[in-house]
Amino acid sequence: MNLGKLVFKLSITTSLTIAVLGLAVSETKADRLAEVKKAGILHCGVVPGVPGYAFPNKEGKMVGFDVDLCKSIAAAVLGDANKIKTTKMKLPVAFNAMKAGTVDVVTHRFTWTFGRDVGQGLDFTRVMVFDGQGFMVRKKLGVTSGKQLDGATFCLTTGATTESNVSDFFRTHNMKFKQVTFGSMGEAQKAYDQGRCDVFVTDKFGLGARRLAMTNPKEHVILPETISNEPISPMVPHGDQVWRDIVVWTLNALIAAEEYGITQSNVDQMSNSSKNPFVQRLLGKTGKFGGKIGLGNQWAYRAIKAVGNYGEIWERNLGKDGLGMARGKNELYTKGGLLIAPPFR
Amino acid sequence: MESLFSYWRKGSVRSLTYQWGLVVAILLALFWLFDTANTNLDRLGINTGFDFLDDEAGFQISQALFPYSAQSTYIDALLVTFTNTIVLSLIAICLATFLGFFIALSRLSDNMLLRKFGDCYVEVFRNVPLLLQLFFWYFAALKLLPAKRESINFFDIAFLNIEGFVIPAPILEDGATSIVWAIVIALALAIGVWRWAKRRQTRTGVPFPSFLVGLAIVIFIPLLVAWIKGFPISWEIPKFGRFNFEGGVGLQPEFTAMLFGLTLYNGAFIGEIIRAGILSVHKGQREAANSIGFTQMQIYSQIIVPQAMRLIIPPLTNQYLNLTKSTALAAALGYPDFFWALSGAIAAQTGQVLELQAITLFGYLGISLFIAAIMAIYNRATRIPER
């Protein structure tokens, strides 16, 4: 092959790249609310197959925490929680989808970080789960703390904050480690289960679910250390403030509902009889809050009616009816947790 | 006007106008796409550019052929993983070619058992998706390998367990470079002997065992130099630490499984390509060679293979390129290849997906064009001269 041919091939490929890049960043929708209403369906990005967050149930329908958040927004905007289309997304895909504007909201459990929020064409909305990463090891190693892991091998997945967290933790404590990084959680978990690695790392809430999936769950322990702070928040495309307000305040409504004691089953009764002015405004009895974000006064009522309040969503998917995890930091601020909804006034 | 019209009627002028018109239209279209992309990126407030490559990577890589740590930059990470992709591709290409050759010979063999084995092999390995095969080999390997504390011990210097095969690492001391030079010189000498023998055989017909002589040169000259220098190499023997062996060089199961899977899968395709090439040589030639007393080995090496090559090379090049690109599946098995770095960790940390996609594209393009160029040179060197 001579030089001329090489240059020719390179230039052809360059042109194609530019063309593809151009198409990837197509015109994003200026008025997303109108677009969603017109399409009559809400497009959500969710985590690919993690029990408790987004997983097909026996009937093959997607259920989980991610999915319920998506449903609440669909109920608020479209009046029907079933008018959703969930797409499983890994991180690079989710970023691209946000840039291209092909999804309306990503409820996938992504950690809110500076690098992801700024200059990426997307906005985080509000923290829905406070998590942190931790280690799981085999009991027979006799390890009781992460600080005893000098020289250990880690199984983890790429495309998350995990890699840098582990590396920072070990640098802080001046220890060495080896890592095997897999493309997806399933393989990382399987390799750890077969003994390829000494330690398995991921978000602690995920770790609980993963331990149950091991060949013999009793052989493994989760170490006490939490090596990172992982505030997990849904994301929306950058640039449409109206749409961002809708998502943020629908999520706020779910948390406020728990605080005021509004549940899926008593929402009608509360709406008719509650004397609490916050409840009256939230459920659209008084005030014009719904109109101000372009959804009609019963938007929050519809969201709560569809999926219940935050506590109910938690228990159904992650709590006692789901993965069996304790609320911990994810309690309301009134019960010593970190969850707080700005007031509806 | 009349003259302009007659000018237009000239075929060459007309076709040139069309061709350049098309070029200009394509360039305009590209410019428009590029401009749209830029405007939209600006409007969305997305950072663009390659400045992030100088930042600290902050993640480890399980197989690095040159020094790399979490404090290295993204560029270092890209170089390390790029080398990993090249190493995996080249070794797999060599092994798959050898395997393919034997598969081809067994499918053409007169022995029915061997022939049926070849048939089965090809049908099984080329019809099962590669990713499935890779997972199979990886998790089969993990199942078979002993646990860390039950390693198989080879004379207290090499150990095999689920983290792989560790052997002592050579540590070069003063004077070790002279051995490297000795190897280079010995290789050059061996090539010289081979060329001389070939020329002499063409001229006089007298054969010379150039392979054996060359092998002896390559083995003994470096050994001799090492002996004179007093063997300036020491060995770092792996020792069991708290969790696993430390020190030494290891061959990890991820790499081994990738190599195994790629070799077996591509071996089936290459076998078919080589078989087609061999069948393209008219059987009369084989009979003629037989009749003048050539051995089977000579028939293949002197008569059939040189002629088959010109048919084998083009599809073989395709297969090599396929193999190289399919190394990108390594991300699934945790082998840190080029695609692993680009699609995973770096994209997740920096979010510069468009830039990373461009780097991926040019990285693989570079490797592919390199392989294609080598094959083209080889093709030119082996083609039958036409007059």
Coordinates of N, CA and C in Angstrom, one line a residue, chain B residues 46-231:
Chain B
I46 N -21.3 21.6 26.3 CA -20.5 20.4 26.5 C -19.0 20.8 26.2
N47 N -18.1 20.4 27.1 CA -16.7 20.6 26.9 C -16.2 19.7 25.7
T48 N -15.5 20.3 24.8 CA -14.9 19.5 23.8 C -13.4 19.7 23.8
G49 N -12.7 18.8 23.0 CA -11.3 18.9 22.9 C -10.6 17.7 23.7
F50 N -9.3 17.6 23.5 CA -8.5 16.5 24.0 C -7.7 16.8 25.2
D51 N -7.9 18.0 25.8 CA -7.1 18.4 27.0 C -7.2 17.4 28.1
F52 N -8.3 16.7 28.3 CA -8.5 15.8 29.4 C -7.4 14.7 29.4
L53 N -6.8 14.4 28.2 CA -5.9 13.3 28.1 C -4.7 13.4 29.0
D54 N -4.4 14.7 29.4 CA -3.2 14.9 30.3 C -3.6 14.7 31.8
D55 N -4.8 14.5 32.1 CA -5.2 14.4 33.5 C -4.8 13.0 34.0
E56 N -4.8 12.9 35.4 CA -4.5 11.7 36.0 C -5.6 10.6 35.8
A57 N -5.2 9.4 35.4 CA -6.2 8.4 35.1 C -6.9 7.9 36.4
G58 N -6.1 7.6 37.4 CA -6.8 7.2 38.7 C -7.3 5.8 38.8
F59 N -7.0 5.0 37.8 CA -7.4 3.6 37.9 C -6.2 2.7 37.5
Q60 N -6.2 1.5 38.0 CA -5.1 0.6 37.7 C -5.5 -0.3 36.5
I61 N -4.4 -0.8 35.9 CA -4.6 -1.7 34.7 C -3.9 -3.1 35.1
S62 N -4.7 -4.2 34.9 CA -4.2 -5.4 35.4 C -3.0 -6.0 34.6
Q63 N -2.9 -5.6 33.4 CA -1.8 -6.1 32.6 C -1.1 -4.9 31.9
A64 N 0.1 -4.5 32.3 CA 0.8 -3.4 31.7 C 2.2 -3.8 31.3
L65 N 2.6 -3.6 30.1 CA 3.9 -4.1 29.6 C 4.9 -3.0 29.9
F66 N 4.6 -1.8 30.3 CA 5.5 -0.9 30.8 C 5.0 -0.2 32.0
P67 N 5.8 0.5 32.8 CA 5.4 1.0 34.1 C 4.1 1.9 34.0
Y68 N 3.1 1.5 34.8 CA 1.9 2.3 34.8 C 1.3 2.2 36.2
S69 N 0.8 3.3 36.7 CA 0.1 3.2 38.0 C -1.1 4.1 37.9
A70 N -1.9 4.1 39.0 CA -3.1 4.9 39.0 C -2.8 6.4 38.9
Q71 N -1.5 6.8 39.1 CA -1.2 8.2 39.0 C -0.8 8.6 37.6
S72 N -0.7 7.6 36.7 CA -0.3 8.0 35.3 C -1.5 8.7 34.6
T73 N -1.2 9.2 33.4 CA -2.2 10.0 32.7 C -3.1 9.1 31.9
Y74 N -4.2 9.7 31.3 CA -5.0 9.0 30.4 C -4.3 8.5 29.2
I75 N -3.3 9.4 28.7 CA -2.5 9.0 27.6 C -1.7 7.7 27.8
D76 N -1.1 7.6 29.0 CA -0.4 6.4 29.4 C -1.3 5.2 29.4
A77 N -2.5 5.4 30.0 CA -3.5 4.3 30.0 C -3.9 3.9 28.6
L78 N -4.0 4.8 27.7 CA -4.3 4.5 26.3 C -3.2 3.7 25.7
L79 N -1.9 4.1 25.9 CA -0.8 3.5 25.3 C -0.7 2.0 25.9
V80 N -0.8 1.9 27.2 CA -0.7 0.6 27.8 C -1.8 -0.4 27.2
T81 N -3.0 0.1 27.1 CA -4.1 -0.8 26.6 C -3.9 -1.0 25.1
F82 N -3.4 0.0 24.4 CA -3.2 -0.2 23.0 C -2.2 -1.3 22.8
T83 N -1.1 -1.3 23.6 CA -0.1 -2.3 23.5 C -0.7 -3.7 23.8
N84 N -1.6 -3.7 24.8 CA -2.2 -5.0 25.1 C -3.0 -5.5 24.0
T85 N -3.7 -4.6 23.3 CA -4.5 -5.1 22.1 C -3.6 -5.6 21.0
I86 N -2.5 -4.9 20.8 CA -1.6 -5.4 19.7 C -1.0 -6.7 20.1
V87 N -0.5 -6.8 21.3 CA 0.1 -8.1 21.8 C -0.9 -9.3 21.6
L88 N -2.1 -9.1 22.1 CA -3.1 -10.1 22.0 C -3.4 -10.5 20.5
S89 N -3.5 -9.4 19.7 CA -3.9 -9.7 18.3 C -2.7 -10.4 17.6
L90 N -1.5 -10.0 17.8 CA -0.4 -10.6 17.1 C -0.2 -12.1 17.5
I91 N -0.2 -12.3 18.8 CA 0.0 -13.7 19.2 C -1.2 -14.6 18.7
A92 N -2.4 -14.1 18.8 CA -3.6 -14.8 18.4 C -3.5 -15.1 16.8
I93 N -3.0 -14.1 16.1 CA -2.9 -14.3 14.6 C -1.9 -15.4 14.3
C94 N -0.7 -15.4 15.0 CA 0.3 -16.4 14.7 C -0.3 -17.8 15.1
L95 N -0.9 -17.9 16.3 CA -1.4 -19.2 16.7 C -2.5 -19.7 15.8
A96 N -3.4 -18.8 15.5 CA -4.6 -19.2 14.7 C -4.1 -19.6 13.3
T97 N -3.1 -19.0 12.8 CA -2.6 -19.4 11.4 C -2.0 -20.8 11.5
F98 N -1.2 -21.1 12.5 CA -0.7 -22.4 12.7 C -1.8 -23.4 12.8
L99 N -2.8 -23.2 13.6 CA -3.9 -24.1 13.9 C -4.6 -24.3 12.6
G100 N -4.9 -23.1 11.9 CA -5.6 -23.2 10.6 C -5.0 -24.1 9.6
F101 N -3.6 -24.0 9.6 CA -2.9 -24.8 8.6 C -3.1 -26.3 8.9
F102 N -3.0 -26.7 10.2 CA -3.2 -28.1 10.5 C -4.7 -28.5 10.3
I103 N -5.6 -27.6 10.6 CA -7.0 -28.0 10.3 C -7.2 -28.2 8.8
A104 N -6.6 -27.4 8.0 CA -6.7 -27.5 6.5 C -6.2 -28.9 6.1
L105 N -4.9 -29.2 6.6 CA -4.3 -30.4 6.2 C -5.1 -31.6 6.7
S106 N -5.7 -31.6 7.9 CA -6.5 -32.7 8.3 C -7.8 -32.9 7.5
R107 N -8.4 -31.7 7.1 CA -9.6 -31.9 6.3 C -9.3 -32.4 4.9
L108 N -8.0 -32.3 4.5 CA -7.6 -32.8 3.2 C -7.0 -34.1 3.2
S109 N -6.8 -34.6 4.5 CA -6.1 -35.9 4.7 C -6.8 -37.1 4.1
D110 N -6.1 -38.2 3.8 CA -6.7 -39.4 3.3 C -7.2 -40.2 4.5
N111 N -6.8 -39.9 5.7 CA -7.2 -40.6 6.9 C -8.6 -40.2 7.3
M112 N -9.6 -41.1 7.3 CA -10.9 -40.7 7.5 C -11.1 -40.0 8.9
L113 N -10.5 -40.6 9.9 CA -10.7 -40.1 11.3 C -10.2 -38.7 11.4
L114 N -9.1 -38.4 10.8 CA -8.5 -37.1 10.8 C -9.4 -36.1 10.0
R115 N -9.9 -36.6 8.9 CA -10.7 -35.7 8.0 C -12.0 -35.4 8.8
K116 N -12.6 -36.4 9.4 CA -13.9 -36.1 10.1 C -13.7 -35.2 11.3
F117 N -12.5 -35.4 12.0 CA -12.2 -34.5 13.1 C -12.1 -33.0 12.6
G118 N -11.4 -32.8 11.5 CA -11.3 -31.5 10.9 C -12.7 -30.9 10.6
D119 N -13.6 -31.7 9.9 CA -14.9 -31.3 9.6 C -15.7 -30.8 10.8
C120 N -15.7 -31.7 11.9 CA -16.4 -31.4 13.1 C -15.8 -30.1 13.7
Y121 N -14.5 -30.0 13.8 CA -13.9 -28.8 14.4 C -14.4 -27.5 13.7
V122 N -14.3 -27.5 12.4 CA -14.7 -26.3 11.7 C -16.2 -26.0 11.9
E123 N -17.0 -27.0 11.8 CA -18.5 -26.7 12.0 C -18.8 -26.2 13.4
V124 N -18.2 -26.8 14.4 CA -18.5 -26.4 15.8 C -17.9 -25.0 16.0
F125 N -16.7 -24.7 15.7 CA -16.1 -23.5 16.2 C -16.5 -22.3 15.3
R126 N -16.8 -22.5 14.1 CA -17.2 -21.3 13.3 C -18.7 -21.0 13.5
N127 N -19.5 -21.9 14.1 CA -20.9 -21.6 14.2 C -21.4 -21.2 15.5
V128 N -20.5 -21.2 16.5 CA -20.9 -20.7 17.9 C -20.4 -19.3 18.0
P129 N -21.2 -18.4 18.5 CA -20.8 -17.0 18.6 C -19.5 -16.8 19.4
L130 N -18.6 -16.0 19.0 CA -17.3 -15.8 19.6 C -17.4 -15.5 21.1
L131 N -18.3 -14.5 21.4 CA -18.4 -14.1 22.8 C -18.8 -15.2 23.7
L132 N -19.7 -16.1 23.3 CA -20.1 -17.3 24.0 C -18.9 -18.2 24.3
Q133 N -18.1 -18.3 23.2 CA -16.9 -19.2 23.4 C -15.9 -18.6 24.4
L134 N -15.8 -17.3 24.3 CA -14.8 -16.6 25.2 C -15.3 -16.8 26.7
F135 N -16.6 -16.6 26.9 CA -17.1 -16.8 28.3 C -16.9 -18.3 28.7
F136 N -17.1 -19.2 27.8 CA -17.0 -20.6 28.1 C -15.5 -20.8 28.5
W137 N -14.6 -20.4 27.7 CA -13.2 -20.7 28.1 C -12.8 -20.0 29.4
Y138 N -13.2 -18.8 29.6 CA -12.8 -18.1 30.8 C -13.4 -18.8 32.0
F139 N -14.7 -19.0 32.0 CA -15.2 -19.6 33.3 C -14.9 -21.0 33.4
A140 N -14.6 -21.7 32.3 CA -14.1 -23.1 32.4 C -12.8 -23.1 33.1
A141 N -11.9 -22.1 32.6 CA -10.6 -22.1 33.2 C -10.6 -21.8 34.7
L142 N -11.5 -20.8 35.0 CA -11.6 -20.4 36.5 C -12.0 -21.6 37.3
K143 N -12.9 -22.5 36.7 CA -13.4 -23.6 37.5 C -12.3 -24.6 37.6
L144 N -11.4 -24.8 36.6 CA -10.4 -25.9 36.7 C -9.2 -25.5 37.5
L145 N -8.9 -24.2 37.5 CA -7.7 -23.8 38.2 C -7.8 -23.9 39.7
P146 N -6.7 -24.3 40.3 CA -6.8 -24.4 41.8 C -6.9 -23.1 42.5
A147 N -7.5 -23.1 43.7 CA -7.6 -21.9 44.5 C -6.2 -21.4 44.9
K148 N -6.2 -20.1 45.4 CA -4.9 -19.5 45.6 C -4.0 -20.2 46.6
R149 N -4.7 -20.8 47.6 CA -3.9 -21.4 48.6 C -3.5 -22.8 48.3
E150 N -4.1 -23.3 47.2 CA -3.8 -24.7 46.7 C -3.1 -24.7 45.4
S151 N -2.2 -23.7 45.2 CA -1.5 -23.6 43.9 C -0.7 -24.9 43.6
I152 N -0.7 -25.1 42.3 CA 0.2 -26.2 41.8 C 1.6 -25.6 41.7
N153 N 2.6 -26.4 42.4 CA 3.9 -25.9 42.6 C 4.9 -26.5 41.6
F154 N 5.5 -25.7 40.8 CA 6.5 -26.3 39.8 C 7.9 -26.0 40.4
F155 N 8.5 -26.9 41.1 CA 9.9 -26.8 41.6 C 10.1 -25.6 42.4
D156 N 9.1 -25.1 43.1 CA 9.2 -23.9 44.0 C 9.6 -22.6 43.3
I157 N 9.5 -22.6 41.9 CA 9.8 -21.3 41.3 C 8.7 -20.8 40.4
A158 N 7.8 -21.7 40.0 CA 6.6 -21.3 39.2 C 5.4 -21.9 39.8
F159 N 4.3 -21.2 39.7 CA 3.1 -21.6 40.4 C 1.9 -21.3 39.5
L160 N 0.9 -22.3 39.6 CA -0.3 -22.1 38.8 C -1.5 -22.1 39.8
N161 N -2.3 -21.0 39.7 CA -3.5 -21.0 40.5 C -4.5 -20.1 39.8
I162 N -5.6 -19.8 40.4 CA -6.7 -19.1 39.7 C -6.4 -17.7 39.3
E163 N -5.3 -17.1 39.9 CA -4.9 -15.8 39.4 C -3.9 -15.9 38.2
G164 N -3.6 -17.2 37.8 CA -2.8 -17.3 36.6 C -1.5 -18.1 36.9
F165 N -0.6 -18.0 35.9 CA 0.6 -18.8 36.0 C 1.7 -17.8 36.3
V166 N 2.4 -17.9 37.4 CA 3.5 -17.0 37.7 C 4.9 -17.7 37.5
I167 N 5.8 -17.0 36.9 CA 7.1 -17.6 36.8 C 8.1 -16.5 37.3
P168 N 9.4 -16.9 37.6 CA 10.3 -15.9 38.0 C 10.5 -14.8 37.0
A169 N 10.7 -13.5 37.4 CA 10.9 -12.4 36.5 C 12.4 -12.2 36.4
P170 N 12.9 -12.1 35.1 CA 14.3 -11.8 35.0 C 14.6 -10.3 35.4
I171 N 15.7 -10.2 36.2 CA 16.1 -8.8 36.5 C 17.5 -8.6 35.8
L172 N 17.5 -7.7 34.9 CA 18.8 -7.5 34.1 C 19.8 -6.7 34.9
E173 N 21.0 -7.2 34.9 CA 22.1 -6.5 35.6 C 23.1 -6.0 34.6
D174 N 24.2 -5.4 35.1 CA 25.2 -4.8 34.1 C 25.6 -5.9 33.1
G175 N 25.7 -5.5 31.9 CA 26.2 -6.4 30.9 C 25.1 -7.2 30.2
A176 N 23.9 -7.0 30.6 CA 22.8 -7.7 30.0 C 22.5 -7.2 28.6
T177 N 22.8 -5.9 28.4 CA 22.5 -5.4 27.1 C 23.3 -6.1 26.0
S178 N 24.5 -6.6 26.4 CA 25.3 -7.2 25.4 C 24.7 -8.5 24.9
I179 N 23.9 -9.1 25.8 CA 23.2 -10.4 25.4 C 22.1 -10.0 24.3
V180 N 21.4 -8.9 24.6 CA 20.4 -8.5 23.7 C 21.0 -8.3 22.3
W181 N 22.2 -7.6 22.3 CA 22.9 -7.3 21.0 C 23.3 -8.7 20.4
A182 N 23.7 -9.6 21.2 CA 24.1 -10.9 20.7 C 22.9 -11.6 20.0
I183 N 21.7 -11.4 20.6 CA 20.5 -12.1 19.9 C 20.3 -11.4 18.6
V184 N 20.4 -10.1 18.6 CA 20.1 -9.3 17.3 C 21.1 -9.8 16.2
I185 N 22.4 -9.9 16.6 CA 23.4 -10.2 15.6 C 23.2 -11.7 15.2
A186 N 22.9 -12.6 16.1 CA 22.7 -14.0 15.8 C 21.5 -14.1 14.8
L187 N 20.4 -13.3 15.0 CA 19.3 -13.4 14.1 C 19.7 -12.9 12.7
A188 N 20.5 -11.8 12.6 CA 21.0 -11.3 11.4 C 21.8 -12.4 10.6
L189 N 22.7 -13.0 11.4 CA 23.6 -14.0 10.8 C 22.7 -15.2 10.3
A190 N 21.7 -15.6 11.0 CA 20.9 -16.7 10.6 C 20.2 -16.4 9.3
I191 N 19.7 -15.1 9.2 CA 19.0 -14.7 8.0 C 20.0 -14.7 6.8
G192 N 21.2 -14.3 7.1 CA 22.3 -14.3 6.1 C 22.6 -15.7 5.5
V193 N 22.7 -16.6 6.5 CA 23.0 -18.0 6.1 C 21.9 -18.6 5.2
W194 N 20.6 -18.2 5.6 CA 19.5 -18.7 4.9 C 19.5 -18.2 3.5
R195 N 19.8 -16.9 3.3 CA 19.7 -16.3 2.0 C 20.9 -16.9 1.1
W196 N 22.0 -17.1 1.8 CA 23.2 -17.6 1.0 C 22.8 -19.0 0.5
A197 N 22.2 -19.8 1.4 CA 21.9 -21.2 1.1 C 20.9 -21.3 0.0
K198 N 19.9 -20.4 0.0 CA 18.9 -20.3 -1.0 C 19.5 -20.0 -2.4
R199 N 20.4 -19.0 -2.4 CA 21.0 -18.6 -3.6 C 21.8 -19.7 -4.2
R200 N 22.6 -20.4 -3.3 CA 23.4 -21.5 -3.7 C 22.6 -22.6 -4.3
Q201 N 21.5 -22.9 -3.7 CA 20.6 -24.0 -4.1 C 20.0 -23.7 -5.5
T202 N 19.6 -22.4 -5.7 CA 19.1 -22.0 -7.0 C 20.2 -22.2 -8.1
R203 N 21.4 -21.9 -7.7 CA 22.5 -21.9 -8.7 C 23.0 -23.3 -9.0
T204 N 23.2 -24.1 -7.9 CA 23.9 -25.4 -8.0 C 22.9 -26.6 -7.8
G205 N 21.8 -26.3 -7.1 CA 20.9 -27.4 -6.8 C 21.3 -28.2 -5.5
V206 N 22.4 -27.8 -4.9 CA 22.8 -28.5 -3.6 C 22.0 -27.9 -2.4
P207 N 21.3 -28.8 -1.7 CA 20.5 -28.2 -0.6 C 21.4 -28.0 0.6
F208 N 21.0 -27.2 1.6 CA 21.7 -26.9 2.8 C 20.8 -26.8 4.0
P209 N 21.1 -27.5 5.1 CA 20.1 -27.4 6.2 C 20.1 -26.1 6.9
S210 N 19.6 -25.1 6.2 CA 19.7 -23.7 6.8 C 18.9 -23.5 8.0
F211 N 17.8 -24.2 8.2 CA 17.0 -24.0 9.4 C 17.7 -24.5 10.6
L212 N 18.3 -25.7 10.6 CA 19.0 -26.2 11.7 C 20.2 -25.3 12.1
V213 N 20.9 -25.0 11.1 CA 22.1 -24.1 11.3 C 21.7 -22.8 11.9
G214 N 20.6 -22.2 11.3 CA 20.2 -20.9 11.9 C 19.7 -21.0 13.3
L215 N 19.0 -22.1 13.6 CA 18.6 -22.3 15.0 C 19.8 -22.4 16.0
A216 N 20.8 -23.2 15.5 CA 22.0 -23.3 16.4 C 22.6 -22.0 16.6
I217 N 22.7 -21.1 15.5 CA 23.3 -19.8 15.7 C 22.6 -19.0 16.7
V218 N 21.2 -19.0 16.6 CA 20.4 -18.1 17.4 C 20.5 -18.6 18.9
I219 N 20.7 -19.9 19.1 CA 20.7 -20.4 20.5 C 22.1 -20.2 21.1
F220 N 23.1 -20.6 20.3 CA 24.5 -20.7 20.9 C 25.2 -19.3 21.1
I221 N 25.0 -18.4 20.1 CA 25.8 -17.2 20.2 C 25.4 -16.4 21.5
P222 N 24.1 -16.2 21.7 CA 23.7 -15.4 23.0 C 24.2 -16.2 24.2
L223 N 24.0 -17.5 24.2 CA 24.5 -18.3 25.4 C 26.0 -18.1 25.6
L224 N 26.7 -18.1 24.6 CA 28.2 -17.9 24.7 C 28.5 -16.6 25.3
V225 N 27.8 -15.5 24.8 CA 28.0 -14.2 25.3 C 27.7 -14.1 26.8
A226 N 26.5 -14.8 27.1 CA 26.0 -14.7 28.5 C 27.1 -15.4 29.4
W227 N 27.7 -16.5 28.9 CA 28.7 -17.3 29.7 C 29.9 -16.4 29.9
I228 N 30.4 -15.7 28.8 CA 31.5 -14.8 29.0 C 31.3 -13.7 30.0
K229 N 30.1 -13.2 30.0 CA 29.7 -12.1 30.9 C 29.4 -12.6 32.3
G230 N 29.4 -13.9 32.5 CA 29.1 -14.5 33.8 C 27.6 -14.4 34.1
F231 N 26.7 -14.7 33.1 CA 25.2 -14.7 33.3 C 24.7 -13.5 34.1

